[in-house]
PDB file of C-alpha atoms in Angstrom:
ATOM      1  CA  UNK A  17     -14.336 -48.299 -17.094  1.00  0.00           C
ATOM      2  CA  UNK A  18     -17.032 -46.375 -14.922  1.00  0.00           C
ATOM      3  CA  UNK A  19     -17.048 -42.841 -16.308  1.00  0.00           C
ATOM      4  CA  UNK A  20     -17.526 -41.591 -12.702  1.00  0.00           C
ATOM      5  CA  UNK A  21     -14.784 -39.485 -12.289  1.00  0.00           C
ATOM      6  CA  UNK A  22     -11.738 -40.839  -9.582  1.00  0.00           C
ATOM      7  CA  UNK A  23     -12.203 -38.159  -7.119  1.00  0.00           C
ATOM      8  CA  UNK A  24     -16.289 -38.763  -6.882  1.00  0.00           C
ATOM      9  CA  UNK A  25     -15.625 -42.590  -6.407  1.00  0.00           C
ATOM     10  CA  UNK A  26     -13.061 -41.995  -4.050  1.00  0.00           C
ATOM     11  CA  UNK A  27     -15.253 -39.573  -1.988  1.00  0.00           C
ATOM     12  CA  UNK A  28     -17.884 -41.657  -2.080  1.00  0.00           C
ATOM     13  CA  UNK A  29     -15.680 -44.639  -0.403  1.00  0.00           C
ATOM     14  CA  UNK A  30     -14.512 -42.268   2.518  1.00  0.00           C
ATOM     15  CA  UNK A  31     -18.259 -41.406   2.933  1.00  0.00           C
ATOM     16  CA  UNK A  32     -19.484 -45.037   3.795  1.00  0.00           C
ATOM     17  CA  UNK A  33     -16.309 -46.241   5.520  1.00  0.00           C
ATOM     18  CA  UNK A  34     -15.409 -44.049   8.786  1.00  0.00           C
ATOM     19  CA  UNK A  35     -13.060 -42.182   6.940  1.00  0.00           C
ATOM     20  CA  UNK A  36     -14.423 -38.686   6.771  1.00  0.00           C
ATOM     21  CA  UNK A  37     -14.819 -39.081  10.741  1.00  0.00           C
ATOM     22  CA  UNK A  38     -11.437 -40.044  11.042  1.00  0.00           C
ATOM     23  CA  UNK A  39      -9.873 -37.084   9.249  1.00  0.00           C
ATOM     24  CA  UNK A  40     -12.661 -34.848  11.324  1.00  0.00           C
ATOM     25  CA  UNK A  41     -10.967 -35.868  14.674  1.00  0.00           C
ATOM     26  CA  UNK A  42      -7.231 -35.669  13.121  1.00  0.00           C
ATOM     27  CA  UNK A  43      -7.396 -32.148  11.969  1.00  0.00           C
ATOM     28  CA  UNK A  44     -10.233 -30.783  15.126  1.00  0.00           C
ATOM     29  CA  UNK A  45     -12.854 -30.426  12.377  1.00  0.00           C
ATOM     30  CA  UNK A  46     -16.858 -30.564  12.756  1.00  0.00           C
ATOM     31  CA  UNK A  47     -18.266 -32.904   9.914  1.00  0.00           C
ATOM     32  CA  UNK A  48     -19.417 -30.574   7.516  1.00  0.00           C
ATOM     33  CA  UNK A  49     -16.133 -28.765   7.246  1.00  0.00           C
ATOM     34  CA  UNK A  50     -14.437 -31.754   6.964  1.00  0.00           C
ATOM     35  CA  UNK A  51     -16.732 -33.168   3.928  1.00  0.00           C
ATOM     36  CA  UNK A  52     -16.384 -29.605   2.078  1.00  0.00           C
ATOM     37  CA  UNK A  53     -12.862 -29.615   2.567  1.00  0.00           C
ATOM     38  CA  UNK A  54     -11.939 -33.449   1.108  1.00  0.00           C
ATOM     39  CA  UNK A  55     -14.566 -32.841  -1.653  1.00  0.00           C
ATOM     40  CA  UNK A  56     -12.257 -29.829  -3.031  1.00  0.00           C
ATOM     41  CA  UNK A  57      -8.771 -32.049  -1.481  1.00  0.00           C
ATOM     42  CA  UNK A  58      -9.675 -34.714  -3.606  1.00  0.00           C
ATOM     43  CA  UNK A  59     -10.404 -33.166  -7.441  1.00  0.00           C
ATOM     44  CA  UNK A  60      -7.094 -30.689  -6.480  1.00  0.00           C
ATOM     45  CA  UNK A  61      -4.800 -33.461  -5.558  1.00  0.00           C
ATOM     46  CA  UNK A  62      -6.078 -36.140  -8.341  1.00  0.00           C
ATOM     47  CA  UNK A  63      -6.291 -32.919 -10.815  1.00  0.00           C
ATOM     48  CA  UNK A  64      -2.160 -32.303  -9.723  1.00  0.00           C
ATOM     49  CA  UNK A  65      -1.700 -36.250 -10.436  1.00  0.00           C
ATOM     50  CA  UNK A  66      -3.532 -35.758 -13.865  1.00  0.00           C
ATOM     51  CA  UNK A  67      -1.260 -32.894 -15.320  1.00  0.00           C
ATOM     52  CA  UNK A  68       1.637 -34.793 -14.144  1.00  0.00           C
ATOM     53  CA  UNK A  69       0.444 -37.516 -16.186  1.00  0.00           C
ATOM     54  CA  UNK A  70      -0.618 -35.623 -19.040  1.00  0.00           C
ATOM     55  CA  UNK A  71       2.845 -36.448 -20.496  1.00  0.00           C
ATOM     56  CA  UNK A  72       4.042 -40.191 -21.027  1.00  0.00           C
ATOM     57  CA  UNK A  73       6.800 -39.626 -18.841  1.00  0.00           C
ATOM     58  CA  UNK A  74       4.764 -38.750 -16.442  1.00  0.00           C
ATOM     59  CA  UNK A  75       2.036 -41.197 -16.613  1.00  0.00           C
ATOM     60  CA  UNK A  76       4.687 -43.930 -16.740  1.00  0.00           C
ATOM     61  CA  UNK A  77       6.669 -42.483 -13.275  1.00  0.00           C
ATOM     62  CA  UNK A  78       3.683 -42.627 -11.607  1.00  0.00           C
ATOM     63  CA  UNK A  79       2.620 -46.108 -12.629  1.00  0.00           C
ATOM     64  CA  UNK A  80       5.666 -47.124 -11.408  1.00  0.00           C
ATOM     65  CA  UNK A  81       5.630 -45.301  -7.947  1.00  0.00           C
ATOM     66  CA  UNK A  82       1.834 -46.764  -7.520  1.00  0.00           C
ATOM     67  CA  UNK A  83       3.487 -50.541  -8.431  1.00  0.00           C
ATOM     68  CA  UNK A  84       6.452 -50.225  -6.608  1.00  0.00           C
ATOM     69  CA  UNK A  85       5.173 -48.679  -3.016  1.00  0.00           C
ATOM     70  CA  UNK A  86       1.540 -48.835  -2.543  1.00  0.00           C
ATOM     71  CA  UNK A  87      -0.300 -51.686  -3.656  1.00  0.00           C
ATOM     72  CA  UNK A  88       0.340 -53.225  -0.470  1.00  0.00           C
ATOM     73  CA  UNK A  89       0.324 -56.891   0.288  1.00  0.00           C
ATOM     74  CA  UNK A  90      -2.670 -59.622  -0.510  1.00  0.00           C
ATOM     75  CA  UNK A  91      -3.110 -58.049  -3.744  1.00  0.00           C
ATOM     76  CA  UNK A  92      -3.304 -55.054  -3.971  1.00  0.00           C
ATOM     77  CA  UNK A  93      -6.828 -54.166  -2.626  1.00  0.00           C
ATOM     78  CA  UNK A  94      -7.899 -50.824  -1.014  1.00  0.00           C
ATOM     79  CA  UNK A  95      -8.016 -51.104   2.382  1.00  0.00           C
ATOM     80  CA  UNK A  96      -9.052 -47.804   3.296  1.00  0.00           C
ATOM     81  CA  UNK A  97      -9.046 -48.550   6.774  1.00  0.00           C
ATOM     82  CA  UNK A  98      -5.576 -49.526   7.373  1.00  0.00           C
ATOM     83  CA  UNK A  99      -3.977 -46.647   5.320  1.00  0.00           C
ATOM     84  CA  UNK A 100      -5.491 -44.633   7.104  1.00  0.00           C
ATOM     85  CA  UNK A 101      -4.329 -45.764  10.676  1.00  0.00           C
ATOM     86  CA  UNK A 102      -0.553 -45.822   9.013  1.00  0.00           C
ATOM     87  CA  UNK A 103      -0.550 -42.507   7.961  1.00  0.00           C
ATOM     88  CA  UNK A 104      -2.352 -40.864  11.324  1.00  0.00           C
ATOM     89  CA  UNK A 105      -0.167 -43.110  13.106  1.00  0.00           C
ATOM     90  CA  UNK A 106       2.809 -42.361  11.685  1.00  0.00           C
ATOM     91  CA  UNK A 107       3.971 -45.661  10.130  1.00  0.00           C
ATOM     92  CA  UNK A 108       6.916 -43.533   8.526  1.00  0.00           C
ATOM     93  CA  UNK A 109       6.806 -46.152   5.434  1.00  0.00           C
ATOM     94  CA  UNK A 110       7.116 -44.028   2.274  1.00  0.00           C
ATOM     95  CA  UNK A 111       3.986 -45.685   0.911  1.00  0.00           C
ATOM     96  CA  UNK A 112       2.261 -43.661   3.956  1.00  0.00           C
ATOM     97  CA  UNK A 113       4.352 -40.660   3.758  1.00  0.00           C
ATOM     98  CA  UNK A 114       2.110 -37.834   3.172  1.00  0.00           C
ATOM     99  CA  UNK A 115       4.385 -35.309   2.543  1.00  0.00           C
ATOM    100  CA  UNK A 116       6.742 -36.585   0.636  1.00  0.00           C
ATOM    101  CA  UNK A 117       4.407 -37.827  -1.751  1.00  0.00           C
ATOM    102  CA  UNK A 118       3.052 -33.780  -2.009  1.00  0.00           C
ATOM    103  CA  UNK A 119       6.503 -32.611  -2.847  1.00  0.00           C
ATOM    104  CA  UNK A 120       6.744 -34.889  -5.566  1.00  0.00           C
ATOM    105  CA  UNK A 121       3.275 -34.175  -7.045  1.00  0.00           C
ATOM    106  CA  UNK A 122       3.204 -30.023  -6.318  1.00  0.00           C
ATOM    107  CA  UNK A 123       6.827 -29.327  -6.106  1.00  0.00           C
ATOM    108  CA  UNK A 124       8.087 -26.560  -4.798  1.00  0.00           C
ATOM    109  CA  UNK A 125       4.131 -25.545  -4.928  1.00  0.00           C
ATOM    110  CA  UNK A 126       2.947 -26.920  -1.839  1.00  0.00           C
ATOM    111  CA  UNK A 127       2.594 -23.683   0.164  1.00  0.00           C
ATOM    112  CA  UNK A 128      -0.011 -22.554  -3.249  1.00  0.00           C
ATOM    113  CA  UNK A 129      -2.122 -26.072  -3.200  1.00  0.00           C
ATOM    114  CA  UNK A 130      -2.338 -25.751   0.861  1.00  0.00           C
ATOM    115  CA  UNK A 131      -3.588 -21.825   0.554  1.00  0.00           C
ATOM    116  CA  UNK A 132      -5.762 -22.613  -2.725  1.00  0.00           C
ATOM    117  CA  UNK A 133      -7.401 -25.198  -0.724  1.00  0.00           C
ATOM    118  CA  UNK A 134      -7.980 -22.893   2.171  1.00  0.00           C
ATOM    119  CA  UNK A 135      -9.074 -19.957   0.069  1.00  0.00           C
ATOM    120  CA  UNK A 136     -11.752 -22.987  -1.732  1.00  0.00           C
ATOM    121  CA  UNK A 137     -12.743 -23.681   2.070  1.00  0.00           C
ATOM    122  CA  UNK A 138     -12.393 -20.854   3.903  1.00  0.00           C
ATOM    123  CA  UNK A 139     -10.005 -23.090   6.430  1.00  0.00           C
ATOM    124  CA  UNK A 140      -6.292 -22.116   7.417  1.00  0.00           C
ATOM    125  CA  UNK A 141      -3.396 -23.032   5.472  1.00  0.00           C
ATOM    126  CA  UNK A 142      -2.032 -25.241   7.813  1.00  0.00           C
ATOM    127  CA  UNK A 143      -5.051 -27.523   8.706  1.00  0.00           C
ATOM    128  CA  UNK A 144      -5.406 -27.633   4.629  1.00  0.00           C
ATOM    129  CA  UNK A 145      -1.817 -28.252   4.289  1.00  0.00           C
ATOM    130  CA  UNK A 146      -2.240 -31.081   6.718  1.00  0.00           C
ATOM    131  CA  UNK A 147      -4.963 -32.485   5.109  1.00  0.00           C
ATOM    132  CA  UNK A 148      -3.732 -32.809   1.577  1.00  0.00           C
ATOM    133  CA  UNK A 149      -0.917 -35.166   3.254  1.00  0.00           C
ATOM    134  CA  UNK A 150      -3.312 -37.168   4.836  1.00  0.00           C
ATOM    135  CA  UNK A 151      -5.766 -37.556   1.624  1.00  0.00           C
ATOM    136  CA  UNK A 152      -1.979 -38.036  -0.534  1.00  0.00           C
ATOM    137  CA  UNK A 153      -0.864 -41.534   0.235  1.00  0.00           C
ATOM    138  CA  UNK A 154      -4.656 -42.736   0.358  1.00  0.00           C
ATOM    139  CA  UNK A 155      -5.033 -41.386  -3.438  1.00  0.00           C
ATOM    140  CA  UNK A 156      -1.885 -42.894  -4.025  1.00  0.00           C
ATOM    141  CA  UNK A 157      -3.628 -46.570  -2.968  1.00  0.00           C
ATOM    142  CA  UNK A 158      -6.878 -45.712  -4.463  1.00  0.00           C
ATOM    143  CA  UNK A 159      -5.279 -45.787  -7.569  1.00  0.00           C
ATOM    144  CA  UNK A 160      -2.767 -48.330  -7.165  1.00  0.00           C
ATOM    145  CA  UNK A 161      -5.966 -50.419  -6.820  1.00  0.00           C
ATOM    146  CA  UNK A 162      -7.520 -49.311  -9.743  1.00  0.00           C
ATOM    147  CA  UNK A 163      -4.733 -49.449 -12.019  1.00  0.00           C
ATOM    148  CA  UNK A 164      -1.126 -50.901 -11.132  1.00  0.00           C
ATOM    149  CA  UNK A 165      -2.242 -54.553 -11.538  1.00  0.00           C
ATOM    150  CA  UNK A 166      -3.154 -53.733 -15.163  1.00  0.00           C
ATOM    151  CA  UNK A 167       0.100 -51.638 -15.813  1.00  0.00           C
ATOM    152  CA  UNK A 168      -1.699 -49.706 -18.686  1.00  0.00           C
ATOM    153  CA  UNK A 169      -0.098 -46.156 -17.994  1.00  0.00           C
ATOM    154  CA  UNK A 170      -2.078 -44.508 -20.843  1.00  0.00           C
ATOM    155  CA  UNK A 171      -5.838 -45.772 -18.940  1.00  0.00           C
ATOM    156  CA  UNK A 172      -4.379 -43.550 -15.769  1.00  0.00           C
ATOM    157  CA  UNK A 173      -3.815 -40.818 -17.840  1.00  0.00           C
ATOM    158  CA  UNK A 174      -6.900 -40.672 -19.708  1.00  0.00           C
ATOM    159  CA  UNK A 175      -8.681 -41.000 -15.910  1.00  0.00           C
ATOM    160  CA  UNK A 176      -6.829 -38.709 -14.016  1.00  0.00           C
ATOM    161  CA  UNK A 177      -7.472 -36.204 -16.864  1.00  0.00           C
ATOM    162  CA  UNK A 178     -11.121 -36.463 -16.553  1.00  0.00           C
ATOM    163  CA  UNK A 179     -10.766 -35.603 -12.792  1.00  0.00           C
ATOM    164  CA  UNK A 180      -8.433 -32.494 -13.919  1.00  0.00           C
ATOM    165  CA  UNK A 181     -11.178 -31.401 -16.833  1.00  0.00           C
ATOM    166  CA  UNK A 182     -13.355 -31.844 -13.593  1.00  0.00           C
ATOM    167  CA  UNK A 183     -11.846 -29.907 -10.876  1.00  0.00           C
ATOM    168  CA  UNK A 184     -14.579 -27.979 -10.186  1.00  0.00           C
ATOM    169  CA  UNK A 185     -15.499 -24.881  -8.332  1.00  0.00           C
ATOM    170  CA  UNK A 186     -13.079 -22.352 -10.111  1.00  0.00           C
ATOM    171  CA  UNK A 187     -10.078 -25.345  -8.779  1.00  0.00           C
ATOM    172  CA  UNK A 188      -9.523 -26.286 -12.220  1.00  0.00           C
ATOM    173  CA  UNK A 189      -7.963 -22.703 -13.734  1.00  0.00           C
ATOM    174  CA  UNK A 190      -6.391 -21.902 -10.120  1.00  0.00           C
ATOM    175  CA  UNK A 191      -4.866 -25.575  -9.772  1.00  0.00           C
ATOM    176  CA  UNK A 192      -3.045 -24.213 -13.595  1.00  0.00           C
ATOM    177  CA  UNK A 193      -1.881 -21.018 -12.032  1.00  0.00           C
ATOM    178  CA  UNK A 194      -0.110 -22.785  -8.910  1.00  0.00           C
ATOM    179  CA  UNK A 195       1.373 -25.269 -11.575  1.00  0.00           C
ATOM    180  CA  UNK A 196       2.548 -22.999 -14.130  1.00  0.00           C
ATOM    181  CA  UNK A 197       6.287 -22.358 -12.862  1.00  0.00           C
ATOM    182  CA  UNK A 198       7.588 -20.719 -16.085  1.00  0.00           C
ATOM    183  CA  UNK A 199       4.809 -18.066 -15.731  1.00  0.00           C
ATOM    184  CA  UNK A 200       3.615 -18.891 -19.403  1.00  0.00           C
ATOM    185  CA  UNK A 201      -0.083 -18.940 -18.620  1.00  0.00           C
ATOM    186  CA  UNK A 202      -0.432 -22.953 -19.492  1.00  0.00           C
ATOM    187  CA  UNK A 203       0.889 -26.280 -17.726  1.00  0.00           C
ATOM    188  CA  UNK A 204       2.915 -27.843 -20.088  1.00  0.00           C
ATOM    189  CA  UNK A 205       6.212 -29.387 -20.336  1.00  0.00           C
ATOM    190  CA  UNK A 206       8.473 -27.184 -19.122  1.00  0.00           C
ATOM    191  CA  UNK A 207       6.568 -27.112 -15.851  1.00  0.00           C
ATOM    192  CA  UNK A 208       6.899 -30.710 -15.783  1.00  0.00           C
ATOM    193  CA  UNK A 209      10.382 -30.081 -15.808  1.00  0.00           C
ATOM    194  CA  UNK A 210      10.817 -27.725 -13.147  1.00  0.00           C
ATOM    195  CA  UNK A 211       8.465 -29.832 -10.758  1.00  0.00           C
ATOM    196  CA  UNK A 212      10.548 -32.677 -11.904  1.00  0.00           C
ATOM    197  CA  UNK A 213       9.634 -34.860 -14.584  1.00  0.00           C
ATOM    198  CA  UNK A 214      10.176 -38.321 -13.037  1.00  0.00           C
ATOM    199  CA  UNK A 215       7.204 -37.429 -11.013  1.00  0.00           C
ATOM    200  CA  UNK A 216       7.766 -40.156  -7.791  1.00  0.00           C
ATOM    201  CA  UNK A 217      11.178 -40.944  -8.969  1.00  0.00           C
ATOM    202  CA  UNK A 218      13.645 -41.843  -5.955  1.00  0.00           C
TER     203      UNK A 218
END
């Protein structure tokens, strides 16, 4: 598999596509704003994903929640394009539901991943809050693409944990604080727990 990690490949597929521009006009951003901010979105959300699925458990729910809602039809490929339109036009499918995909990957932490994102960025917490639900359910296909059709749960681990090794910019030890909801200083599984173990489980 390409060691480039998830969130630079995924970046880099918004950049060529209109993407980026699309998010600009959703959230009233100029273009350089809007690549800093997705740059950081990206390694925090796929970084949240990876300690999720640093456990089996984990790894396995979240396989399962890529199978189940967002490969799509014809096979599964990424259209970029379309998942976008759904989620800024409020298809209201949970595959596209940006929100609802957050509270199951930061828990009750959402408030902490919108106002680390904004402290990263120097934007509010709302317009960072809004775009972490738009980049969610496009992650979500990105790696349904990559790695539902194979089913291997322990390959999405081991790549989602290079993108949390990689969080970069100081993300990496703040994206642990937010996480850490026993207060022990580490993510581990007791936090799993109290964000919910079956990470995507309805």
């Amino acid at each position: 598999m390409n060691t480039e990690s998830l969130a630079a490949s995924l970046f880099q597929q918004l950049q060529q596509g209109q993407g980026l521009q699309q998010v600009s006009q959703q959230l009233g951003l100029d273009s350089s704003q809007t690549t800093q901010a997705v740059g950081s979105a990206l390694p925090l959300l796929l970084g949240a994903m990876g300690q999720n699925a640093s456990e089996p458990q984990g790894a396995q729910s979240l396989l399962n929640a890529l199978q189940r809602d967002h490969l799509g039809s014809g096979g599964g490929g990424f259209d970029l394009g379309g998942i976008l339109g759904a989620v800024m036009g409020g298809g209201g499918s949970g595959a596209t539901d940006g929100a609802g995909i957050l509270g199951h990957v930061f828990g009750g932490q959402q408030p902490q991943a919108a106002e680390l994102l904004g402290q990263k960025t120097g934007l509010d917490s709302g317009t960072t809050g809004k775009l972490l639900a738009i980049l969610a359910p496009i992650v979500m296909s990105f790696l349904a693409q990559r790695f539902a059709q194979q089913g291997n749960a322990g390959e999405l681990s081991s790549a989602l944990g290079q993108d949390t090794q990689h969080a970069g910019g100081g993300l990496g030890s703040l994206l642990g604080g937010a996480l850490d909801q026993d207060g022990d200083g580490q993510f581990g599984a007791s936090d799993l727990l109290k964000l919910g173990a079956g990470l995507l489980k309805r």
